[in-house]
């Protein structure tokens, strides 16, 4: 049962698509206090678990920390961080009582989940203008299903997007891309996508191509596609301010940019230097910006990633003036003026400053809205701009799209990647923990930068991370400029990479089928064990294994130098290992705890009792997969419903997409 409560005058975020009437009165679980802004309180039972929050730090069980929904471009995802790039305000309290809460509020919101007082859940925000959805159900899983049912169908990418992709900030020329393609193809490591980071543009200007490096771009897109490789360019939120740059001029003339109080266009520096932000909350501006993607779709591009859309601000002219003042005071008055420390502090505060977010406005349905009041909706609406445009460009075709910043509602238009992680073992585990939480909030097409974005990776970390990435819908190796080369073929014994990435392709029939089933029935692709085995007290605590679809459990190795790991089986399962020689080992393991050996070049999974999964032969690209000749792995007599379609169009309901296979 879902009830919707209204407080004050909420901003219509359009996160929820179902038409739900506002309930009278107050929610029956927890209490609400409206003395200072909004506050929701609930006293948790000792054993209550709290799930949700999508892209957030720490565990699957969110209890014991404080999280703040305030989309932030912060590449240091250390354990103490309370905000990441997204705002996913949905939680489920599971235990003595089971209920879910979605706080539809577009800016800074705090979830204190047993941080200040271990038994207290407290949700607070400054303005009591919001919708609160309270969902009651039988179990955490049931509540998630109900929630997913009211926020609209999750985004469905084209099938090629289930292949493996290589990215690196720093590829500049056609030769750089050709080298990556050749590196993979020569070493026979499968590959479907190469991502184009900001250097493909002319001066980091959106919807331009570096003229010297990308002459005859459609020809180049074709050249790659002939090798079954798609180029996937990045689009940044800020539009460079430059005379003669048509996007900037059109935006200025059309009034499509966010404005300052005095009506002039807001100015903020990002990669290109000073930029204007398209006012993607304004439907007209959104349409204008979305149509710009045509510049690349018309040249054969079928997918994009949207970045810097928190929106990220490096500094503003006003911020720089402030620092300049401090430096002047330091220079002119060495004794009484600003100190070096103050100057350093001020420099650090230049980026993503609250003051800047308070100094510009959106136009929404004739109303002027200060950005900080709707801050968490920018990435959502930038991606919506593209998603709505794709519907106009080719309504029958699916495009690849994922974003860095997001809010619930954006899950209908694209996936997300989890931003600038590091080449740290702890971030491999964080990647795993975020996945089911994201699914709860509707984000199914997700993944992290495999191998780690910041810092130098190591061969073993990349291999172990790929062995998790084999299962994440978005499987992309991405790294920052200046880091060690991270393409699979840069390391010794490339055959290990060929094998691990190859397992992804072997599993695509199953992974794609489970993805589609989850998307088409508002279900989860990744689940915590607790959702399948709610009566098992040990399953409730597992934070380093996941259920994937209805047939398998995954338990990747995430520790340096480990030769295996402990794993908990809530029921008997078939322990399967994809061995480097192409063979598959299978061993029935009884319910309980086991230590399992998993070498660096092996990929493990567990088939649930009585189930089976289809497995293909490895291929160099999704296009080359032979989905007609599938091997069936699992329990004898088991059946599996396989979903399969052309992977391009949207004919999802066609009964021919489903067939039963039997072991
Ligand atoms: C941001 C993105 C990262 C990208 C970089 C350069 O840091 O998160 O993925 O490589 O910008 O565009």
XYZ file of C-alpha atoms and ligand atoms in Angstrom, residues 85 169 197-198 234 236 271 305 307-308 404 417 419-420 449 453 476 478-479, ligand 1:
31
model
C 27.058 12.593 -7.313
C 40.670 10.301 -20.383
C 36.392 11.601 -23.366
C 36.558 15.398 -23.616
C 30.991 12.348 -23.632
C 29.456 17.924 -20.552
C 36.825 22.081 -18.417
C 27.697 9.632 -21.498
C 29.119 14.341 -17.386
C 29.797 17.244 -15.008
C 27.092 10.908 -13.668
C 28.180 5.189 -13.756
C 31.896 8.495 -11.018
C 35.529 9.017 -10.178
C 34.987 2.516 -13.583
C 39.582 5.910 -12.309
C 33.569 -0.286 -18.669
C 37.932 3.814 -17.478
C 40.853 5.727 -16.046
C 35.168 13.729 -14.881
C 34.518 12.387 -15.173
C 35.538 11.440 -15.746
C 36.170 12.061 -16.996
C 36.749 13.424 -16.686
C 37.231 14.152 -17.929
O 36.110 13.614 -13.874
O 33.925 11.855 -14.030
O 34.963 10.215 -16.044
O 37.159 11.221 -17.486
O 35.781 14.248 -16.056
O 36.189 14.352 -18.817
